[in-house]
Short mmCIF file of C-alpha atoms and ligand atoms in Angstrom, two decimals:
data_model
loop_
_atom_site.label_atom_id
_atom_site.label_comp_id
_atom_site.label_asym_id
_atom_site.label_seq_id
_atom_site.Cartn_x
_atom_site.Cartn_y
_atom_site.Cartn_z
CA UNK A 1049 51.53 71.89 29.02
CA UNK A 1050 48.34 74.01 28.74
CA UNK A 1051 47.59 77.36 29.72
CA UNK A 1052 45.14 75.81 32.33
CA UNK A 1053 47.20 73.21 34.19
CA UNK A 1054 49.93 76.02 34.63
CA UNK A 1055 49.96 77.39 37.97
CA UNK A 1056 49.73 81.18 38.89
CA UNK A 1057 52.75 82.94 39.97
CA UNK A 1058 51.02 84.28 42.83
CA UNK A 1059 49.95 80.57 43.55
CA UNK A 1060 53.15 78.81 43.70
CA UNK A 1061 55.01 82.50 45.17
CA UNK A 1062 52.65 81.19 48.15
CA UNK A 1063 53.58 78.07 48.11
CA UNK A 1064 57.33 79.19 48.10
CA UNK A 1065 56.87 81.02 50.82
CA UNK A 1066 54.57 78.22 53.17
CA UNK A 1067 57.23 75.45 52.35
CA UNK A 1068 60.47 77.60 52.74
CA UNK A 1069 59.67 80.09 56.04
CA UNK A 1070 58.76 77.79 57.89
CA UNK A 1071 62.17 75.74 57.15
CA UNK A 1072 64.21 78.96 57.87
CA UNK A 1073 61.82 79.63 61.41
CA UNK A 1074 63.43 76.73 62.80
CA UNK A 1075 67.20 77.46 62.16
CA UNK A 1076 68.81 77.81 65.39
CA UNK A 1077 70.52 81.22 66.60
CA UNK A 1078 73.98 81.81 66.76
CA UNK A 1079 76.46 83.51 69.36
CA UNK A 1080 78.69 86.01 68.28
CA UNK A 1081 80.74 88.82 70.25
CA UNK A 1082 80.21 92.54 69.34
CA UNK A 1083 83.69 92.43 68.61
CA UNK A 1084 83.15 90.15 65.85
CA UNK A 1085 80.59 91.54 64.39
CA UNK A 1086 82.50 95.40 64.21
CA UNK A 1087 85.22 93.75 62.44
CA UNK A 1088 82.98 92.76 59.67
CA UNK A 1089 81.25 96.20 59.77
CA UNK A 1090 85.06 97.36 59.08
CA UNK A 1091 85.26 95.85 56.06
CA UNK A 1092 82.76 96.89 54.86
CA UNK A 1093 79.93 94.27 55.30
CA UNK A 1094 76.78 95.28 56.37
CA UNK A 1095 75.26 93.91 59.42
CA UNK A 1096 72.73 91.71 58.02
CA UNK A 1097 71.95 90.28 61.20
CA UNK A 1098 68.48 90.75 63.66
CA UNK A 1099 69.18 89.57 67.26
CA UNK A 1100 67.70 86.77 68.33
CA UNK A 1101 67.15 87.08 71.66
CA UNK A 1102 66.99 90.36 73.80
CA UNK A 1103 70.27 92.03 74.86
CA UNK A 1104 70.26 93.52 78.29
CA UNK A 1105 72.52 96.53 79.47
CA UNK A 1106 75.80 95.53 81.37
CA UNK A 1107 75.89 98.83 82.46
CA UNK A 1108 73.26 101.74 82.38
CA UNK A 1109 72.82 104.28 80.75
CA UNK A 1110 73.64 107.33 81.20
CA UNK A 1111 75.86 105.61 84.08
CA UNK A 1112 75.92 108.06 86.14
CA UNK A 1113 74.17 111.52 86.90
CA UNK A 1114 75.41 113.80 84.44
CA UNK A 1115 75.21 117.43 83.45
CA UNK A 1116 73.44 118.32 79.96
CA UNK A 1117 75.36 121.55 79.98
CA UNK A 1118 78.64 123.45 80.58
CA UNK A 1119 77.56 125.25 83.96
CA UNK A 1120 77.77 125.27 87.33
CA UNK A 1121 76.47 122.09 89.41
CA UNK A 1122 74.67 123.68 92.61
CA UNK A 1123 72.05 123.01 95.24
CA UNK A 1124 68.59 124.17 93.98
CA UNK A 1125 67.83 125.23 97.58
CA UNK A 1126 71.04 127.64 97.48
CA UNK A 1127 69.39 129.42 95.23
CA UNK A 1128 66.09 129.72 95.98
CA UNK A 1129 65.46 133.14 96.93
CA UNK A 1130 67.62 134.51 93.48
CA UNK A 1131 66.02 137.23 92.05
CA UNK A 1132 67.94 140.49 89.73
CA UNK A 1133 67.30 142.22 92.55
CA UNK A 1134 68.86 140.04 95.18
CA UNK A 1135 71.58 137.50 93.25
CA UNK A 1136 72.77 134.56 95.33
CA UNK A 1137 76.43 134.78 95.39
CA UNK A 1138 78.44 131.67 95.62
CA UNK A 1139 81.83 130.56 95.69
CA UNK A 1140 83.55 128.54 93.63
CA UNK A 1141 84.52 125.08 94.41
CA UNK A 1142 86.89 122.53 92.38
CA UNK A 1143 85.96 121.91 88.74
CA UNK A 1144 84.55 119.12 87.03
CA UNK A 1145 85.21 118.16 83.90
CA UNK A 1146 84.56 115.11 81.66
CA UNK A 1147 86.22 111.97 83.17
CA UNK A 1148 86.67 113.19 86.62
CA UNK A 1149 84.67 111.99 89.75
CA UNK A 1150 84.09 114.33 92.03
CA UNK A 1151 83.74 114.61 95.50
CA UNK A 1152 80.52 115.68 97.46
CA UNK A 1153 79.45 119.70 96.78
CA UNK A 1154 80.17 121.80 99.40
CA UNK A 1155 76.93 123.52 100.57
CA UNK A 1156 76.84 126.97 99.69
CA UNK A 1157 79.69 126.52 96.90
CA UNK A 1158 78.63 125.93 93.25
CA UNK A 1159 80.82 123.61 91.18
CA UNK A 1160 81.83 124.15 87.53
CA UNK A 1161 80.76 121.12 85.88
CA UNK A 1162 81.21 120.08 82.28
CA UNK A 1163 78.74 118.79 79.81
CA UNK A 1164 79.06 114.91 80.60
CA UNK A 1165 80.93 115.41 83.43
CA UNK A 1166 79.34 113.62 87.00
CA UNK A 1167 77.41 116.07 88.86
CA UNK A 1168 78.89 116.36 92.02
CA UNK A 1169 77.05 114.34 95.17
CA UNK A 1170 74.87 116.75 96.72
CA UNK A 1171 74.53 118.74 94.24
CA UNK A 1172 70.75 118.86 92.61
CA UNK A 1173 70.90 121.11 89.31
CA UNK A 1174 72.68 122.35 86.41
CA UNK A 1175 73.05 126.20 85.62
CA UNK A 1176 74.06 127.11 82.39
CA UNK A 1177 77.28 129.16 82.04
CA UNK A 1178 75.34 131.98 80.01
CA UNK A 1179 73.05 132.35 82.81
CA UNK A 1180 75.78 132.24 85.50
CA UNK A 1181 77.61 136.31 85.99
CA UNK A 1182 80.24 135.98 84.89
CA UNK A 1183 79.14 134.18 81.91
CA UNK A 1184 82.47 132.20 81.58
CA UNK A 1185 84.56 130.46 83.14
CA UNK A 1186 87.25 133.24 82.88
CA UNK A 1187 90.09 132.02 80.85
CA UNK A 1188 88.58 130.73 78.00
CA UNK A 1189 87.50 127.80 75.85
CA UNK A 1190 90.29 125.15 77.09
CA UNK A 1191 91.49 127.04 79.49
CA UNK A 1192 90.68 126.23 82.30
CA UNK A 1193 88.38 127.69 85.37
CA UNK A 1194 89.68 131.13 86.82
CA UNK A 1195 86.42 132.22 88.35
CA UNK A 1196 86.47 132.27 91.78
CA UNK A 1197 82.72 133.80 92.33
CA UNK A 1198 79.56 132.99 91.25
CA UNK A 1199 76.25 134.98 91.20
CA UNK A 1200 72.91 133.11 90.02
CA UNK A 1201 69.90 135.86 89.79
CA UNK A 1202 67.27 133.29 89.41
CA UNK A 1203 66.38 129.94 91.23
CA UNK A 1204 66.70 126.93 89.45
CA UNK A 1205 64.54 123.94 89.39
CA UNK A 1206 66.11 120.56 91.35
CA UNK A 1207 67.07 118.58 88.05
CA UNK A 1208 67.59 121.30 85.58
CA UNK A 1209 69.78 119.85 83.15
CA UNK A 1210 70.83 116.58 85.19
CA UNK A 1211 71.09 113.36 83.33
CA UNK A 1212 69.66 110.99 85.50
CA UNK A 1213 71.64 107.36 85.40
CA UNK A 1214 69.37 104.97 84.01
CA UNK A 1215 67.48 107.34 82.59
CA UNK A 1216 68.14 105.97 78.77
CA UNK A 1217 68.36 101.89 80.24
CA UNK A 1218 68.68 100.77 83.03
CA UNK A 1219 71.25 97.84 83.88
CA UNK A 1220 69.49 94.92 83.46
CA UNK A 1221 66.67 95.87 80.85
CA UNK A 1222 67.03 95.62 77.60
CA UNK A 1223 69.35 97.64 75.24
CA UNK A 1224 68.16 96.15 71.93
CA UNK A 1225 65.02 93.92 71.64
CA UNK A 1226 64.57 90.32 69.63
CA UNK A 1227 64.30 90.63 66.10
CA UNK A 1228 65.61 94.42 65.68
CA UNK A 1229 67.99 94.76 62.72
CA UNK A 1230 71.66 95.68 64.09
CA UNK A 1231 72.71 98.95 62.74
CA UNK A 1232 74.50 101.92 63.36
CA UNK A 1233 72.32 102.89 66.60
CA UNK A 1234 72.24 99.14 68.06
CA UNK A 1235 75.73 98.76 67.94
CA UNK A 1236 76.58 101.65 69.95
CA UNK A 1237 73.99 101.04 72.29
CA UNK A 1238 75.39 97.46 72.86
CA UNK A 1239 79.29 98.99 73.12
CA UNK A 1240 77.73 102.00 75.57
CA UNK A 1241 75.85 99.21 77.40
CA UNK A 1242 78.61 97.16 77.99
CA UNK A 1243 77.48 94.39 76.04
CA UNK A 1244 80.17 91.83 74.70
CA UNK A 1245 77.89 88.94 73.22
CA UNK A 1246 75.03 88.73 71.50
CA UNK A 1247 72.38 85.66 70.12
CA UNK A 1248 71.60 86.72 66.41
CA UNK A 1249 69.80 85.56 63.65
CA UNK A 1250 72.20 82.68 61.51
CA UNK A 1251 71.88 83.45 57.92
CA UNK A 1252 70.24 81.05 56.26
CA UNK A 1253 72.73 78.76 53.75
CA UNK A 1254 71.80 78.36 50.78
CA UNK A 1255 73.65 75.74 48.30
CA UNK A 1256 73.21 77.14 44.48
CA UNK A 1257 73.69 73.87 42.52
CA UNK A 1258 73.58 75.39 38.59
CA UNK A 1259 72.97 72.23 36.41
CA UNK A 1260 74.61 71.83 33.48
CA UNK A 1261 77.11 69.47 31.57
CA UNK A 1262 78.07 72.58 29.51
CA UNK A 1263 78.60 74.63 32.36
CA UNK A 1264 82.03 75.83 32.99
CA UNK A 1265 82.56 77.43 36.65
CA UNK A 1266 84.63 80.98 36.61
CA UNK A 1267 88.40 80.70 36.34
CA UNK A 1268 88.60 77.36 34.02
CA UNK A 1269 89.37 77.39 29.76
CA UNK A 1270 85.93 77.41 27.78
CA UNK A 1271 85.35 74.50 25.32
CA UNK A 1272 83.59 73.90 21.89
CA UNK A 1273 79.72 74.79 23.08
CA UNK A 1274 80.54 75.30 26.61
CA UNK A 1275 79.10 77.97 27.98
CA UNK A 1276 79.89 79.59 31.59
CA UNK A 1277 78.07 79.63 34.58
CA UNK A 1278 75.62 82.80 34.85
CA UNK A 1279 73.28 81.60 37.31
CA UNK A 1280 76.02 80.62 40.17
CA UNK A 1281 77.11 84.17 40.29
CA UNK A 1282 74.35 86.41 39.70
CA UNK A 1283 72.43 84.12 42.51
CA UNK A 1284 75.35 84.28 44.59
CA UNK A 1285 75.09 87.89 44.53
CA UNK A 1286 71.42 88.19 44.77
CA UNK A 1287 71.31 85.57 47.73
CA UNK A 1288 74.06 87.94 49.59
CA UNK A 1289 71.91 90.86 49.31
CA UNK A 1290 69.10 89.80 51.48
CA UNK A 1291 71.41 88.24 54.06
CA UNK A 1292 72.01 84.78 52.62
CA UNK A 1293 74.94 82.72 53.01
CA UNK A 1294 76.01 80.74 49.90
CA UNK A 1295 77.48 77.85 48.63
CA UNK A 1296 77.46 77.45 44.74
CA UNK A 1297 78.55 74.52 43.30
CA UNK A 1298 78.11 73.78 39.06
CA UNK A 1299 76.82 70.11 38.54
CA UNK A 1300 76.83 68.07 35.63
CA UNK A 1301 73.64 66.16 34.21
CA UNK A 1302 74.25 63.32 35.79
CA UNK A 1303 72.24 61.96 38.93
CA UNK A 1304 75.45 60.14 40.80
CA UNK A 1305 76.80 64.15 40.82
CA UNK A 1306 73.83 65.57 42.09
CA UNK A 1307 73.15 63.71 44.60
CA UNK A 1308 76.71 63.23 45.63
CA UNK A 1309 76.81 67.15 46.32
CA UNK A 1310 73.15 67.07 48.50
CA UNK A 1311 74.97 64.25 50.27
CA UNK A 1312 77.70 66.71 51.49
CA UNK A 1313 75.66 69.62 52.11
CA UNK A 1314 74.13 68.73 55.50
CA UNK A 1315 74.38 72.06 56.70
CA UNK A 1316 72.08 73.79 54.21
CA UNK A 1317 68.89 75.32 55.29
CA UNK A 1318 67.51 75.47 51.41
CA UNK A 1319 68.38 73.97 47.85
CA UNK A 1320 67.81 76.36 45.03
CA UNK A 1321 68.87 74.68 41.37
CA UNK A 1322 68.93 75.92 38.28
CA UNK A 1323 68.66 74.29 34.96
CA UNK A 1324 67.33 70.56 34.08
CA UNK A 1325 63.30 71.07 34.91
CA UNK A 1326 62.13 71.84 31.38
CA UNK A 1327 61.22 69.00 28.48
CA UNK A 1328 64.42 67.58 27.18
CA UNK A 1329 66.31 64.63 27.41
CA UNK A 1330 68.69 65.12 30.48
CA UNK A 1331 66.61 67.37 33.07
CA UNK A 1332 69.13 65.88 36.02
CA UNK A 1333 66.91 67.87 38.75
CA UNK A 1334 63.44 66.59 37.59
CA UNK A 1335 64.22 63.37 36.50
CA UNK A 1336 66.76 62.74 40.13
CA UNK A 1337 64.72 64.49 42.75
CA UNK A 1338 61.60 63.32 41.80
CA UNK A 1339 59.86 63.34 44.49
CA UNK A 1340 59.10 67.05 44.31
CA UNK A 1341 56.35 69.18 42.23
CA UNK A 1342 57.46 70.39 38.52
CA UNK A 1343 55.70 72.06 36.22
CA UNK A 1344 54.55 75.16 34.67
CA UNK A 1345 53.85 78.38 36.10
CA UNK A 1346 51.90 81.21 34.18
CA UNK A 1347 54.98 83.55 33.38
CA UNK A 1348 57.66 84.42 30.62
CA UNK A 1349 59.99 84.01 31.60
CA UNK A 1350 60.02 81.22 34.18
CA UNK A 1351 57.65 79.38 33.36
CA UNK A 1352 59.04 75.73 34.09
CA UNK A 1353 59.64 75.47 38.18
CA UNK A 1354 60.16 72.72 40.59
CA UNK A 1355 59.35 72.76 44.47
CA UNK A 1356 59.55 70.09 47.32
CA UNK A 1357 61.77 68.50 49.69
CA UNK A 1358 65.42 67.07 49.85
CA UNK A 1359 67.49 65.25 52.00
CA UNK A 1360 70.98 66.62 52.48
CA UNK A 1361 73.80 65.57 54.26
CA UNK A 1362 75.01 62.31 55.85
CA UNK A 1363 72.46 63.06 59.05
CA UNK A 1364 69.73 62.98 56.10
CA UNK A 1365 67.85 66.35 56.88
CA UNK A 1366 65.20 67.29 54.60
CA UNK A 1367 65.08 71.14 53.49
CA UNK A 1368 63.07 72.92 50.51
CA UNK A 1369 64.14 72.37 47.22
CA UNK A 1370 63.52 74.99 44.94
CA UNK A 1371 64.26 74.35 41.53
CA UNK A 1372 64.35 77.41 38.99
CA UNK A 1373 64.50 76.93 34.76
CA UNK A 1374 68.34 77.42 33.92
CA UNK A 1375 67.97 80.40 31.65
CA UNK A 1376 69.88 82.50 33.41
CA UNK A 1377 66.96 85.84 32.90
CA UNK A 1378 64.33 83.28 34.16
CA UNK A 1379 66.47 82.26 36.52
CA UNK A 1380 66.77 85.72 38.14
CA UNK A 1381 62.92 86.62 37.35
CA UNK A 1382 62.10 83.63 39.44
CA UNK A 1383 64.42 84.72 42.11
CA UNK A 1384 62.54 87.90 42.44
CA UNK A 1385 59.13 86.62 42.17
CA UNK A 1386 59.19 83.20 44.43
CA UNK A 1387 62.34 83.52 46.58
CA UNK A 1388 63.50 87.15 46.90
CA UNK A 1389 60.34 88.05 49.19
CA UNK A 1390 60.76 84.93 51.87
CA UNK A 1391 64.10 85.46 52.45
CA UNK A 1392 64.39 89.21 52.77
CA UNK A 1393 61.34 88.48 55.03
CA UNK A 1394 63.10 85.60 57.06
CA UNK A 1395 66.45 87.98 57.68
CA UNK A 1396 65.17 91.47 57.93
CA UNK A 1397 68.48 92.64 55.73
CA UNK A 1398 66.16 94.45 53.04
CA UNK A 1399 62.65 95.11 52.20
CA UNK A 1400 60.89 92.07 50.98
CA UNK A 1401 59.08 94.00 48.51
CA UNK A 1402 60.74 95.97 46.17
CA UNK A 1403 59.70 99.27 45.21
CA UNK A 1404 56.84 98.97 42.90
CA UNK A 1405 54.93 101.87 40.58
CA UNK A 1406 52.99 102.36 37.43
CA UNK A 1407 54.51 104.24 34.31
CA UNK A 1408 53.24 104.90 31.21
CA UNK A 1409 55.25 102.76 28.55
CA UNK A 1410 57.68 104.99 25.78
CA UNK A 1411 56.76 101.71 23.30
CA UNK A 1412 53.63 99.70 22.29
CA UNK A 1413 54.49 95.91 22.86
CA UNK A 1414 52.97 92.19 22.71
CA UNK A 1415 52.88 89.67 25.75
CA UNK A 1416 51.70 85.90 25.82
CA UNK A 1417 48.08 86.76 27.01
CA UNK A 1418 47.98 83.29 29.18
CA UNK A 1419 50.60 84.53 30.50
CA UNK A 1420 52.08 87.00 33.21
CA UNK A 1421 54.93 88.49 30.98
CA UNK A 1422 57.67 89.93 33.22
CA UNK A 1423 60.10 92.16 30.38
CA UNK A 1424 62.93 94.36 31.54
CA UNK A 1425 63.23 98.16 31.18
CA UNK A 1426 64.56 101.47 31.81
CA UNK A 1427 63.06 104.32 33.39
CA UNK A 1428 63.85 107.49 31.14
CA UNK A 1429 63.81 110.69 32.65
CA UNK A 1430 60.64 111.37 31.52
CA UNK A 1431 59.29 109.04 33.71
CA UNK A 1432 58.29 106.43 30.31
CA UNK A 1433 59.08 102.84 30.36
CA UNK A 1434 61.56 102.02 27.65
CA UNK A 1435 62.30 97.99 27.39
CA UNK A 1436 65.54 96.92 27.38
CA UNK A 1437 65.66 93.59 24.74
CA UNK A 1438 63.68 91.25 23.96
CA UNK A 1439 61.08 88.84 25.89
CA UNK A 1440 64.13 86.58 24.72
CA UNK A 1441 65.33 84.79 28.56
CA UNK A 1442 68.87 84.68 27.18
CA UNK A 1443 69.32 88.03 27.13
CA UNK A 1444 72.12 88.39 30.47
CA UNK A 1445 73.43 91.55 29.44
CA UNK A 1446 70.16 93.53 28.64
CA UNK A 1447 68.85 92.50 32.26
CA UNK A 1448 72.19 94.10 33.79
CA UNK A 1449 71.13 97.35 31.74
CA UNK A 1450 67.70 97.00 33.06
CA UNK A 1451 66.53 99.72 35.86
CA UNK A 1452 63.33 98.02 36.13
CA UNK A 1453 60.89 94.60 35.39
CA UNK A 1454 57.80 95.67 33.58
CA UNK A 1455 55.08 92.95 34.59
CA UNK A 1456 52.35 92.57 32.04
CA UNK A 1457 49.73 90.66 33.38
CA UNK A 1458 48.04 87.92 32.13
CA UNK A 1459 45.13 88.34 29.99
CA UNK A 1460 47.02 91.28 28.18
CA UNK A 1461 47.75 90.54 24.64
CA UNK A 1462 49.14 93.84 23.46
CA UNK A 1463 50.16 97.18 25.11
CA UNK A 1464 50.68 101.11 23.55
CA UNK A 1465 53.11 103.60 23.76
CA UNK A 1466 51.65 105.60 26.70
CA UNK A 1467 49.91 102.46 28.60
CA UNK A 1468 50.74 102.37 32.14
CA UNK A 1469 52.30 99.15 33.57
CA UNK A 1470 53.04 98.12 37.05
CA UNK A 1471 57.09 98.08 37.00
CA UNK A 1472 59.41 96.80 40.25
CA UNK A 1473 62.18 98.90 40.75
CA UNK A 1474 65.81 96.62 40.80
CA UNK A 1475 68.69 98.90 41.41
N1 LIG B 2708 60.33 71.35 24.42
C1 LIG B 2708 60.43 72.30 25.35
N2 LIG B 2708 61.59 72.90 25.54
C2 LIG B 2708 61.72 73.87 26.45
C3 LIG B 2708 60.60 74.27 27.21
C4 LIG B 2708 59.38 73.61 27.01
O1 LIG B 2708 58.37 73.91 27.65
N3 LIG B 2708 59.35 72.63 26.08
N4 LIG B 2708 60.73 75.31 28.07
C5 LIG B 2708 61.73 76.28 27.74
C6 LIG B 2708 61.86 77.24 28.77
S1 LIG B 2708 60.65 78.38 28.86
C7 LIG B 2708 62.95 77.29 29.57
S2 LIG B 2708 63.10 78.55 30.70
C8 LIG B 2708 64.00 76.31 29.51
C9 LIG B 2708 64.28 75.74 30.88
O2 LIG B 2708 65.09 74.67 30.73
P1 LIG B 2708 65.91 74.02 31.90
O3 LIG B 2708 65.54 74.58 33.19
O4 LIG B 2708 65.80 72.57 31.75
O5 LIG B 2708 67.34 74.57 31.66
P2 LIG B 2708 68.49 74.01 30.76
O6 LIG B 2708 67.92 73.30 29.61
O7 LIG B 2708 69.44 73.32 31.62
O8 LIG B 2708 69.12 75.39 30.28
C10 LIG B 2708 68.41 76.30 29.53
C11 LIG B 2708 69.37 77.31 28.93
O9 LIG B 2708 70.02 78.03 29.94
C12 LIG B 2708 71.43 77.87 29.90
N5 LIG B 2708 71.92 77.77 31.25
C13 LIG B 2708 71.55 76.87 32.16
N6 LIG B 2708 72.19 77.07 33.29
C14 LIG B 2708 73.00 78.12 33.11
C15 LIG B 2708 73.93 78.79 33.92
N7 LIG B 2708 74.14 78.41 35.19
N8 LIG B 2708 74.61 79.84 33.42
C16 LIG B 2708 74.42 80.21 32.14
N9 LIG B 2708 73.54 79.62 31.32
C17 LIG B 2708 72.85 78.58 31.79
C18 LIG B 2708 71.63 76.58 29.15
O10 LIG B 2708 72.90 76.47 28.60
C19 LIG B 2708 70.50 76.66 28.15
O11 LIG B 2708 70.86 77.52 27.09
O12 LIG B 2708 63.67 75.25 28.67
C20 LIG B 2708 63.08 75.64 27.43
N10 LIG B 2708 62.92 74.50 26.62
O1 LIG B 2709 59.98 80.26 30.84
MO1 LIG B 2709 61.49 80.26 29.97
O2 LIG B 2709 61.90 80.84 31.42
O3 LIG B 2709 60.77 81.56 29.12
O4 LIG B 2709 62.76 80.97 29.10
#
């Protein structure tokens, strides 16, 4: 393969992105209870979930009118003529605090009423207690009302510190719109709202088939040149944090295995392999699902990928197949440059981009100048690049010490302490 039949990365990142999207656009919606979805926030799991379809109050909010303030409720009228000079004297009628419904205001009487609490019926406006004389309720902070006379020396304006029902959402309209993120805020909104169900977003599945005959899932005895599997876990992880659920299964080189596991996948909304797409004598994913694009892409690592179609499942669906090099560094480089941005688009769960910035380099060092060279680093706290390995895409353990990926562009064959580089922040 030639530097000029190798695709771009930002070429076949597009075409990532216009075969996959699309694929997760269509996934249907799913119903689940607010309940449900606060256990999970219990233990811990984010919400990685936009709503599907708009969520309308049950009840609205505020339900009911409500004072702002600890004060007396009153008729504005009362109290029009209150002046320094002239104070409206009142007296006072039954107390209202939080969680009690009153009855109607007596005209002439002003009622203490809590912050929260209903204003009574009849009632029009909210004074505050420091503007009342006396200034308190007499006994004290939980103690109760003792006052039995009121003087206001100022009129008050109807709906002074009255929270109108409806006046956040109104029963009926919507609480939380299609495709907002649930969070914090949209989850009490729903409780306050009265909402009990809700149609979100399904996370798309995605079935992680590493390829391998010397693969050796977690958990089993390690042979003569076996060598465990990497790429199920760190994908696993890396699929999780944009909102993905996964299946990872290890497969052998052999095409019977392969395809027996697509055959009971049928509910997967994407294939991503890794392993088997490069030049050697048992590439099970090139030489078995053959009916998709491999070949090179412009990168190091990376640079052998596979994309298309395959059918899954006994009802024979066809969903993208992306195939990534088994190296388990360009496994994960891939995963941030092709996949990483469609599906963080397609949830919502995290920004599809990640943080990006240009920093001088602490080190001079050489790149493949056909190709984009993406090498791993650290960001000292001098704000330098310092690279963390080798260009080597076996080195696992130097990418987990990495801070950031230092992307030297094509057409660069060499770089100097102190030249600035365009670096992607990862944790
Ligand atoms: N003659 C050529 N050989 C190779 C080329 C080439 O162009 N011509 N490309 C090289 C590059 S670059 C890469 S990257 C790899 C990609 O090869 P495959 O995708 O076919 O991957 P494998 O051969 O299956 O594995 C490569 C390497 O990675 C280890 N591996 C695979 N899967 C896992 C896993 N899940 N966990 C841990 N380690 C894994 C595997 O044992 C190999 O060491 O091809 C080069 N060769
Ligand atoms: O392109 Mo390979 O991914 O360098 O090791």
């Amino acid at each position: 393969m030639t530097g000029t039949d190798r695709r771009s990365p930002a070429e076949h990142a597009a075409r990532v992105e216009a075969l996959v999207a699309p694929a997760l656009a269509a996934r249907p919606a799913e119903r689940v209870t607010v309940a449900a979805l606060l256990a999970a926030a219990a233990t811990g799991a984010t919400l990685p979930r936009r709503l599907a379809a708009d969520a309308r109050a049950v009840v609205a909010l505020p339900g009911f009118d409500n004072s702002q303030m600890d004060g007396y409720a009153v008729r504005a009228a009362d109290l029009a003529a209150a002046s320094p000079a002239a104070p409206v004297r009142q007296a006072v009628g039954p107390a209202v605090p939080a969680g009690v419904a009153p009855g109607p205001l007596v005209p002439g009487t002003a009622a203490p009423v809590m912050t929260g609490a209903p204003v009574p019926p009849g009632a029009d406006a909210v004074v505050r207690i420091e503007d009342a004389d006396p200034p308190t309720f007499g006994a004290g902070p939980g103690g109760g009302v003792t006052v039995t006379a009121v003087a206001f020396a100022a009129p008050v304006a109807p709906g002074t510190f009255v929270r109108v029902a409806g006046s956040d959402v109104a029963a009926g309209d919507v609480v939380v719109a299609a495709g907002t993120p649930l969070g914090a805020a949209q989850a009490g909104a729903l409780a306050a709202s009265g909402v009990a169900e809700v149609l979100v977003e399904r996370p798309p599945h995605v079935l992680v088939l590493s390829t391998g005959t010397e693969l050796v899932p977690a958990g089993r005895p390690l042979g003569p040149a076996q060598v465990r599997d990497a790429n199920g876990a760190a994908l696993t992880v890396g699929l999780g944090q944009v909102g993905c659920r996964v299946t990872a299964r290890v497969v052998p080189d052999d095409p019977a295995a392969l395809l027996g596991v697509l055959a009971e996948a049928g509910d997967a909304d994407v294939v991503l392999t890794t392993g088997g797409v490069s030049a050697g004598a048992y590439e099970v994913v090139r030489g078995t699902l053959d009916d998709a694009w491999f070949g090179g892409v412009a990168m190091q690592p990376g640079g052998p990928q596979g994309l298309g179609l395959v059918t899954v499942g006994d009802a024979r669906r066809v969903v993208p197949l992306v195939a990534f090099p088994g190296n388990p560094v360009s496994a994960l480089v891939s995963f941030e440059l092709f996949l990483r941005p469609v599906l963080a688009r397609a949830t919502g769960v995290a920004p599809a981009a990640r943080p990006a910035r240009r920093a001088p380099l602490a080190e001079p060092l050489d790149s493949p100048p056909a190709l984009l060279q993406v090498r791993r680093g650290r960001l000292d706290a001098d704000g330098r690049v310092r690279l963390v390995g080798g260009p080597g895409s076996h080195l696992l353990a130097h990418l987990a010490a990495a801070t950031v990926l230092v992307h030297v562009p094509a057409g660069v064959a060499r770089l100097e302490a102190g030249d600035v580089v365009d670096i992607w922040e990862i944790s």
